[in-house]
Short mmCIF file of C-alpha atoms and ligand atoms in Angstrom, two decimals:
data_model
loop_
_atom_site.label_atom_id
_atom_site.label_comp_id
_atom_site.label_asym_id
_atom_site.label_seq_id
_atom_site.Cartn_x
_atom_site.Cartn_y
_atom_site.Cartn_z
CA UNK A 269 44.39 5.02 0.09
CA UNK A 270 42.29 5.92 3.14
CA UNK A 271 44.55 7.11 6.16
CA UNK A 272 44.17 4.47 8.78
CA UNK A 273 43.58 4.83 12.50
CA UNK A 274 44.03 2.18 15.85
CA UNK A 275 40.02 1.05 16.84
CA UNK A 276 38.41 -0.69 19.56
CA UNK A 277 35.74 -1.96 16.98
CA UNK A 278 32.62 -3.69 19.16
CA UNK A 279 32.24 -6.37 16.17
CA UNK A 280 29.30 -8.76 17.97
CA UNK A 281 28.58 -9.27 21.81
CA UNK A 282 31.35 -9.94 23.23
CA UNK A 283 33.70 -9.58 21.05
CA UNK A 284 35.57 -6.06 20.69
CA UNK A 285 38.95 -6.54 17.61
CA UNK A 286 41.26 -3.71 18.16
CA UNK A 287 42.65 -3.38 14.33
CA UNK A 288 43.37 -0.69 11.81
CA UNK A 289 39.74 1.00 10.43
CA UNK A 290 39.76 3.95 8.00
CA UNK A 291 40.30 7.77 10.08
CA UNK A 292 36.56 9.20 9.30
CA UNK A 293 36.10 11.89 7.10
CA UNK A 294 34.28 14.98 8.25
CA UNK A 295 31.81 16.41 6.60
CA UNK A 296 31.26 20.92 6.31
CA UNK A 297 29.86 20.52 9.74
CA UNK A 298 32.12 18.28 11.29
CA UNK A 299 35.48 18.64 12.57
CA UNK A 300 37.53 15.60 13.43
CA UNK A 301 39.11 15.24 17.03
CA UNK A 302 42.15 13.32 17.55
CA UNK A 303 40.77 11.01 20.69
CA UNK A 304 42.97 11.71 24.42
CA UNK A 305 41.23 9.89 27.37
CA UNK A 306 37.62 7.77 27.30
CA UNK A 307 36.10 6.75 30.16
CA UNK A 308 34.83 3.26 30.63
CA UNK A 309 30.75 3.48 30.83
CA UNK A 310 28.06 0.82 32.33
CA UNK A 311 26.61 1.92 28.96
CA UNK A 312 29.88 0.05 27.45
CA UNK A 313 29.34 -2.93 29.21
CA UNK A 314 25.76 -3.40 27.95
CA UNK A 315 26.74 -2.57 24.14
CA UNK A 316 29.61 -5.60 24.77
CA UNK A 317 27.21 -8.12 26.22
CA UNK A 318 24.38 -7.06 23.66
CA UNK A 319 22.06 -6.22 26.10
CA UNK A 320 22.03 -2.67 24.41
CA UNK A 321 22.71 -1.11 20.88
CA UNK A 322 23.05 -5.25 19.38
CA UNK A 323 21.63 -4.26 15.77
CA UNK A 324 24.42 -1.36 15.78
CA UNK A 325 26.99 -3.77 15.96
CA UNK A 326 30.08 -3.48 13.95
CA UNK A 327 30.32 -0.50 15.82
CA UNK A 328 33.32 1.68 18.03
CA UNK A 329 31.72 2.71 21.00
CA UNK A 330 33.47 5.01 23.61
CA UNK A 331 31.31 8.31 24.53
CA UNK A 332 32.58 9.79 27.45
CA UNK A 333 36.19 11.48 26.01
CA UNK A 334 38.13 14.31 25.26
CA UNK A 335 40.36 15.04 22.74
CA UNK A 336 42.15 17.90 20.39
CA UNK A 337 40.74 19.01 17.36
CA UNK A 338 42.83 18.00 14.59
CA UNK A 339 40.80 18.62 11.44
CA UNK A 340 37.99 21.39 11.13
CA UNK A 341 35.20 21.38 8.48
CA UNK A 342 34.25 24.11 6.19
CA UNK A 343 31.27 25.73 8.16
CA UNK A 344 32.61 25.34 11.78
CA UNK A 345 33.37 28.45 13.66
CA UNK A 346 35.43 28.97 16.71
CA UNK A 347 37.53 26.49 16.78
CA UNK A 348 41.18 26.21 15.83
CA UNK A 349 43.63 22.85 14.93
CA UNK A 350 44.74 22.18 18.64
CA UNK A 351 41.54 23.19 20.64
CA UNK A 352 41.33 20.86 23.66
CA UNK A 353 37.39 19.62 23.59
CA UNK A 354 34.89 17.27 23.91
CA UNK A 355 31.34 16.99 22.15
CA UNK A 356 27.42 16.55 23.46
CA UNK A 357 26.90 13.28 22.10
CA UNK A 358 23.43 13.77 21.51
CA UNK A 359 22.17 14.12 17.89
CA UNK A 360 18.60 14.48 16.78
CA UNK A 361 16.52 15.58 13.46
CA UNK A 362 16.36 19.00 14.68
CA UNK A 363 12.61 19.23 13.38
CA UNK A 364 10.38 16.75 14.81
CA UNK A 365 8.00 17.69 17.50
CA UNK A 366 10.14 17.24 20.14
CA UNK A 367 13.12 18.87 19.39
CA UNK A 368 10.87 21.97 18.55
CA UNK A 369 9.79 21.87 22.47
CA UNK A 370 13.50 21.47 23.02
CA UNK A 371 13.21 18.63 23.98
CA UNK A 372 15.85 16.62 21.61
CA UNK A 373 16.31 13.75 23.91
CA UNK A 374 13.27 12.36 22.80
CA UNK A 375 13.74 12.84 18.99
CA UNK A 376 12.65 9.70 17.12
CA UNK A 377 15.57 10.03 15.53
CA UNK A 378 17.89 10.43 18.49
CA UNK A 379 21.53 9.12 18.28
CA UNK A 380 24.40 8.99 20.64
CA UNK A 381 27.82 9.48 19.74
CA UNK A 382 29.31 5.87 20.73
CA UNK A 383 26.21 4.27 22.06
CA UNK A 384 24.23 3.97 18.45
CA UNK A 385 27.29 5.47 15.86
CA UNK A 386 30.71 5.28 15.77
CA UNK A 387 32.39 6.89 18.85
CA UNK A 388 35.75 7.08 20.46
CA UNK A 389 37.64 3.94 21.51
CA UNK A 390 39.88 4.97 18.51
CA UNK A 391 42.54 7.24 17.42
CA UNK A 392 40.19 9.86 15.83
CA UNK A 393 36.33 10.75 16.39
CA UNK A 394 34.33 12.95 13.87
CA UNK A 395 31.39 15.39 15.80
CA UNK A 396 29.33 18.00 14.50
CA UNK A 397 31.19 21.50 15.47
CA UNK A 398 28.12 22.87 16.56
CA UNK A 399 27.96 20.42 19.75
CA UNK A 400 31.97 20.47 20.51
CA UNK A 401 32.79 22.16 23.66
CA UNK A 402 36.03 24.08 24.34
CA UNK A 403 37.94 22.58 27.73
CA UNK A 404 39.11 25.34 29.81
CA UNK A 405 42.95 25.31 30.68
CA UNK A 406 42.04 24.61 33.86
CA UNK A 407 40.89 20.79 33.40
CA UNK A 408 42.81 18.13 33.02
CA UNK A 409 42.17 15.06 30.33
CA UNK A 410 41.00 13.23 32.53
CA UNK A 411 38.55 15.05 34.03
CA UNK A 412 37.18 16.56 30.75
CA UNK A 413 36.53 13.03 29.91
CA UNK A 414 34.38 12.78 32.96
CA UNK A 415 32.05 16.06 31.49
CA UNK A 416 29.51 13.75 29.97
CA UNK A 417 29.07 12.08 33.24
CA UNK A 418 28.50 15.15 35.30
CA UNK A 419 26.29 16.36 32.42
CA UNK A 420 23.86 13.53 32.42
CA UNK A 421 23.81 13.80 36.67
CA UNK A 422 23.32 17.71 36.09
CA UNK A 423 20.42 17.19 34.07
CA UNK A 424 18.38 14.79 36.45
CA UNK A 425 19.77 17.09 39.56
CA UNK A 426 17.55 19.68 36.99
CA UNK A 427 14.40 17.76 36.66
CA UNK A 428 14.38 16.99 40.18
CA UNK A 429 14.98 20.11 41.41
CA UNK A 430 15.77 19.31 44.91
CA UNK A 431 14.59 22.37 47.73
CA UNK A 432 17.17 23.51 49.93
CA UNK A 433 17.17 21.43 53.50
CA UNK A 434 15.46 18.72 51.68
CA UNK A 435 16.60 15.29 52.51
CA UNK A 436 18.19 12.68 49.57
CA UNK A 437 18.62 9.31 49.78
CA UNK A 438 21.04 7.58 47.05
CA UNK A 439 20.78 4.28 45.69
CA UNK A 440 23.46 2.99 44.23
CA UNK A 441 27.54 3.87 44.56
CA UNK A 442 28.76 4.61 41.18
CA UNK A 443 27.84 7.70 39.82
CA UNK A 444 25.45 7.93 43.04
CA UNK A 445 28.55 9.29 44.24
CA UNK A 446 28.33 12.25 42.01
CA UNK A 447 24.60 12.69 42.75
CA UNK A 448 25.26 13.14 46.62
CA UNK A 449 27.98 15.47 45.44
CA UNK A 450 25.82 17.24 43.60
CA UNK A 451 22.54 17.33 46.28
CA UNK A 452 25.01 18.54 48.76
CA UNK A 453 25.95 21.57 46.43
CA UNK A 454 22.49 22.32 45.88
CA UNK A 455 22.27 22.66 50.18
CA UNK A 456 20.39 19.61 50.55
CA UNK A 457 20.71 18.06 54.36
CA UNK A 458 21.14 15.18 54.65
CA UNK A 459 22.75 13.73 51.52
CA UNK A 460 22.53 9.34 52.39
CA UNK A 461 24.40 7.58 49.77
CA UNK A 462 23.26 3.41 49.83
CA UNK A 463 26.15 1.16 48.34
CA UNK A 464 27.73 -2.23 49.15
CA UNK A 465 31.18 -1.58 48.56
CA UNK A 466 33.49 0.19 51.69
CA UNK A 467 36.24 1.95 49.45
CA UNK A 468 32.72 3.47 46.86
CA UNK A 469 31.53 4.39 50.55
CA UNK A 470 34.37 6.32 51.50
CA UNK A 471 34.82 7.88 48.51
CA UNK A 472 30.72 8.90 48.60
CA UNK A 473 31.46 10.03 51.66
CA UNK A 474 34.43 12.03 50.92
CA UNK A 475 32.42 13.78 47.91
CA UNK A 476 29.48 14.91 50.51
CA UNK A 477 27.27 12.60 51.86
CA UNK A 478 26.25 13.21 55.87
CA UNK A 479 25.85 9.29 56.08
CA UNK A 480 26.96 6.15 53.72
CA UNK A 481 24.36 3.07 54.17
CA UNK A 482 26.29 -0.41 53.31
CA UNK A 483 24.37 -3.01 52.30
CA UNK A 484 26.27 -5.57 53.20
CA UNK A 485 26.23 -4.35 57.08
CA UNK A 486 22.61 -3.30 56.97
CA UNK A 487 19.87 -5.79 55.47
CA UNK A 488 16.79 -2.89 55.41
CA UNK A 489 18.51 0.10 53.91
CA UNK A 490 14.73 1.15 53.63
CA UNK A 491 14.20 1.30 57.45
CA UNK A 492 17.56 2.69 57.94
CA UNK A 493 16.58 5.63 55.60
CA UNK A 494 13.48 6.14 57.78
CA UNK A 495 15.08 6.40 60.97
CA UNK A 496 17.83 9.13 59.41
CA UNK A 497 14.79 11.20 58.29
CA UNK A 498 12.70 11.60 61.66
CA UNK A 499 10.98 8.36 60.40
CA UNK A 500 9.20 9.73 57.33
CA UNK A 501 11.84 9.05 54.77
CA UNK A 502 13.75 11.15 52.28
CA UNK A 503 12.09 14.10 50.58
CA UNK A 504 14.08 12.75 47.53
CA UNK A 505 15.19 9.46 46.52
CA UNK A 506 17.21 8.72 43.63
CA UNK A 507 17.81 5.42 41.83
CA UNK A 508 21.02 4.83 40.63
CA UNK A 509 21.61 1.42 40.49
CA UNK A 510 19.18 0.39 37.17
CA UNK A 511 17.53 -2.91 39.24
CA UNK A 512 13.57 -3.41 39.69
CA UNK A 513 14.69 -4.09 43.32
CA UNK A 514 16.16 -0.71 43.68
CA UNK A 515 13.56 1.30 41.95
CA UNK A 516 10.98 -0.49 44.20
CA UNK A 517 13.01 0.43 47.34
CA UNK A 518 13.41 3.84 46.36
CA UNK A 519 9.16 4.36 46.40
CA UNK A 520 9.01 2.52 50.01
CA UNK A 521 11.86 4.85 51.21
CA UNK A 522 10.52 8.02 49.71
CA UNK A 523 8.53 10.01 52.30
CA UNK A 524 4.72 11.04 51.40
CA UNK A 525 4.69 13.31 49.29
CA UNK A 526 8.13 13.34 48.25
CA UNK A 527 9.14 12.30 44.59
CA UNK A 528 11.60 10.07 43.44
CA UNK A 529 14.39 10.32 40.57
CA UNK A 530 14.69 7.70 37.97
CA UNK A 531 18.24 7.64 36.62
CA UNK A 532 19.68 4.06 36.83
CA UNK A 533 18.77 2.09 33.52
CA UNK A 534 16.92 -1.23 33.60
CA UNK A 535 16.67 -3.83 30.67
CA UNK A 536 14.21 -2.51 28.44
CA UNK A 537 11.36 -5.42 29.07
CA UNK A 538 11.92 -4.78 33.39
CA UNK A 539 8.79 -3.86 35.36
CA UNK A 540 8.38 -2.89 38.98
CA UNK A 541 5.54 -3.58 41.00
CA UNK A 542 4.41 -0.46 42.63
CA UNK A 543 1.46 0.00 44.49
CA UNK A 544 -1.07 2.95 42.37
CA UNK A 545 -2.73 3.71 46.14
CA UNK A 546 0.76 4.50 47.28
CA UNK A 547 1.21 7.06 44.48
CA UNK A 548 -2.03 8.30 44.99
CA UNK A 549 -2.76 8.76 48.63
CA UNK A 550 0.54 9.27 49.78
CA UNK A 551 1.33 12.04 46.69
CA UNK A 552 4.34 10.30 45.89
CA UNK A 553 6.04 12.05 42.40
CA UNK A 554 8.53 10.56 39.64
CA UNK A 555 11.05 12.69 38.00
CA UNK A 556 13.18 10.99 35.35
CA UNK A 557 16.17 12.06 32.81
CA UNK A 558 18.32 10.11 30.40
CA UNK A 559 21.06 12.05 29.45
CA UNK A 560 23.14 15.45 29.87
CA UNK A 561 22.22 17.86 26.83
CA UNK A 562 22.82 21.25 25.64
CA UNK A 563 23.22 23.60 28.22
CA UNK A 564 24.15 20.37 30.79
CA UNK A 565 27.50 20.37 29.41
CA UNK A 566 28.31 23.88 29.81
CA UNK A 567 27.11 23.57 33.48
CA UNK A 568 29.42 20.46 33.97
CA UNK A 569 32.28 22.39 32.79
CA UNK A 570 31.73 25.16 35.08
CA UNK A 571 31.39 23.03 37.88
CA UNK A 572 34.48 21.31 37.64
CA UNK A 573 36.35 23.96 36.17
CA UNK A 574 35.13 26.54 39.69
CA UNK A 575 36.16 23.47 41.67
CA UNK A 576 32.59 22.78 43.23
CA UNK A 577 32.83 19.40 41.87
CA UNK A 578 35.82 17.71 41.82
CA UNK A 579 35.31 14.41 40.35
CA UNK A 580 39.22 13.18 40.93
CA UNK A 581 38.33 11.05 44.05
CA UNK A 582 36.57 8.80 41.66
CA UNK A 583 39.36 8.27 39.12
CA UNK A 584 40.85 4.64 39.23
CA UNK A 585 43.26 3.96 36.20
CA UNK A 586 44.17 4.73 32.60
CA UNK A 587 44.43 1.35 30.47
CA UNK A 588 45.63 1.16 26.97
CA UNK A 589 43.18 0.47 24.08
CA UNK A 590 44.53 -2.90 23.63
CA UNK A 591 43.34 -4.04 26.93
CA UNK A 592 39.86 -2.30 27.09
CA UNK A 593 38.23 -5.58 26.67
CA UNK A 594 40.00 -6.58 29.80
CA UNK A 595 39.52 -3.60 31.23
CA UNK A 596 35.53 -4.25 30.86
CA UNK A 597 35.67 -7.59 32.35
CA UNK A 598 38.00 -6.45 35.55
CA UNK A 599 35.08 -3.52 36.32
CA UNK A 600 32.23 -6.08 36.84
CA UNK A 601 34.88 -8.05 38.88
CA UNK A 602 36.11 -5.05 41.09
CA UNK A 603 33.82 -3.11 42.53
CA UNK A 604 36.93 -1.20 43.54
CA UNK A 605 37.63 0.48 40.47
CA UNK A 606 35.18 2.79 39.47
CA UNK A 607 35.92 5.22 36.56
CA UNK A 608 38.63 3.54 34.00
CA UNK A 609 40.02 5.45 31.21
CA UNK A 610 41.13 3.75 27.89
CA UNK A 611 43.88 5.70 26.07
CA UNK A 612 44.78 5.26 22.26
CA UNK A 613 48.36 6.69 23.37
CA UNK A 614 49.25 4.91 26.56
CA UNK A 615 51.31 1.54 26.47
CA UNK A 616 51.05 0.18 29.66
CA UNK A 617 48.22 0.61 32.34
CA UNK A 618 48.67 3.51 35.28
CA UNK A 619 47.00 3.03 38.27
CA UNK A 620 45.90 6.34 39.82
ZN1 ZN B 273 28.30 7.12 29.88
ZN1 ZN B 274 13.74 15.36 16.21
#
């Protein structure tokens, strides 16, 4: 008989069975990691609801994690029974025209570990070794759970490319936090994060930003940007909320010839209105990423690992699988919590 393993399985919108599911079984290229920590994504919350990933569904989701490697396939090098990792969850057919440009987010055939196969609200998780990175010593669970995070804010801080003294504006609270960490580390002056909750504004604060805009105090976070950027507004803007009413305050707040980031994610049938002349006559530019990849994660690891990110501020709690549904339901509530860790080993919840 198949050995069995504890799973969070996502078996139709809203409706997640935590039950006993066969441990997978790796192939040559595989090795199979015994799951520690994952951290709750929005990403989860739209695979529950069935806003994303619906025809996927019986499916364990979980993508941002770390784990040890307890089982190693034939052809994987490197790695030893016991490593402490986590993988790029990015898979794609390695021979289509885009992942010849290196450009595998964009594979036709592009998969995430979690968001479109099996991932690692469960006892075990199975990864190619080739995308399995080694955590250094240095970094605890929890915050080599938060490497996929980092990575995916790392590769839009990439594409966007932000020049040194140039201004950044911030909407949104959540992993906007991280991107004003980040803008501050790449000297960028001065680093506006735009949120409606005080204890996300502190923390945002606390991480790097030179000013914290709340919504709920100030009703034209537009104007407000203006008049902390000589009246222009910001060189860079970066949306990180996923709302047409964000992305369409993000090109009013971006100065003239400045260029805005995409990163918060929309329903896939949202449009914006934007005005063409605006784009046009005021040179306004759109950089956009989806995910971390490759050489991302290595970068997020270094980061943390040398200390000029530390990610910790933004920890809340560490539930049990069992009450990850829960868990789900309490993040939309409280705005409070922000990054919530599910644990296949824990049996009560620890605030942190
Ligand atoms: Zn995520
Ligand atoms: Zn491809």
């Amino acid at each position: 008989m198949a050995r069995m393993m504890k799973a969070a399985v996502f078996e139709k919108p809203k409706v997640i069975a935590v039950k006993q599911v066969p441990v997978p079984e790796i192939g040559d290229d595989e090795v199979l990691i015994r799951v520690k920590l994952t951290g709750i994504c929005g990403t989860d919350w739209s695979i529950y609801t069935g806003k994303y990933s619906a025809d996927r569904l019986p499916m364990i989701a979980g993508h941002e994690f770390c784990g040890e490697i307890e089982q190693l396939g034939r052809n994987a090098k490197g790695l030893k029974v016991g490593d402490r990792v986590t993988a790029d969850i990015n898979m794609s057919c390695g021979h289509c025209f885009y992942c010849k440009q290196g450009q595998k987010l964009l594979c036709p055939e592009f998969l995430q570990l979690g968001i479109h196969i099996d991932g690692t609200y469960a006892e075990y998780v199975k990864a190619p070794w080739g995308q399995v990175h080694k955590i250094p010593a240095k970094l605890s669970f929890m915050e080599a759970a938060f490497i996929e995070p980092v990575s995916c804010v790392i590769h839009s801080a990439k594409a966007m490319n932000a020049a040194l003294g140039s201004s950044v504006a911030i909407l949104g609270s959540g992993l906007g936090i991280l991107h004003g960490a980040l803008a501050r580390l790449r000297g960028c002056a001065p680093v506006i994060v735009i949120g409606h909750n005080t204890k996300r504004n502190e923390i945002a604060r606390k991480m790097g930003a030179d000013h914290v805009i709340d919504t709920k105090q100030v009703s034209d976070p537009v104007a407000e940007v203006k008049r902390l950027t000589g009246g222009r507004g910001a060189d860079y803007v970066i949306e990180s909320v996923g709302t047409v009413a964000t992305y369409e305050q993000a090109f009013r707040m971006v100065r003239a010839g400045g260029q805005v980031s995409a990163f918060g994610i929309t329903g896939d049938k949202e449009t914006m209105a934007v005005a063409p002349f605006d784009l046009v006559l005021h040179e306004k530019k759109v950089t956009s990423s989806c995910a971390g990849v490759g050489n991302d994660w290595r970068d997020a690891i270094t980061l943390i690992e040398h200390g000029r990110i530390d990610p910790k501020p933004m920890f809340s709690m560490v539930v049990p699988l069992e009450e990850l549904e829960s868990a789900l339901k309490e993040l939309r509530k409280n705005p409070d919590l922000i990054k919530v860790f599910v644990s296949p080993d824990a049996t009560k919840r620890e605030v942190l």
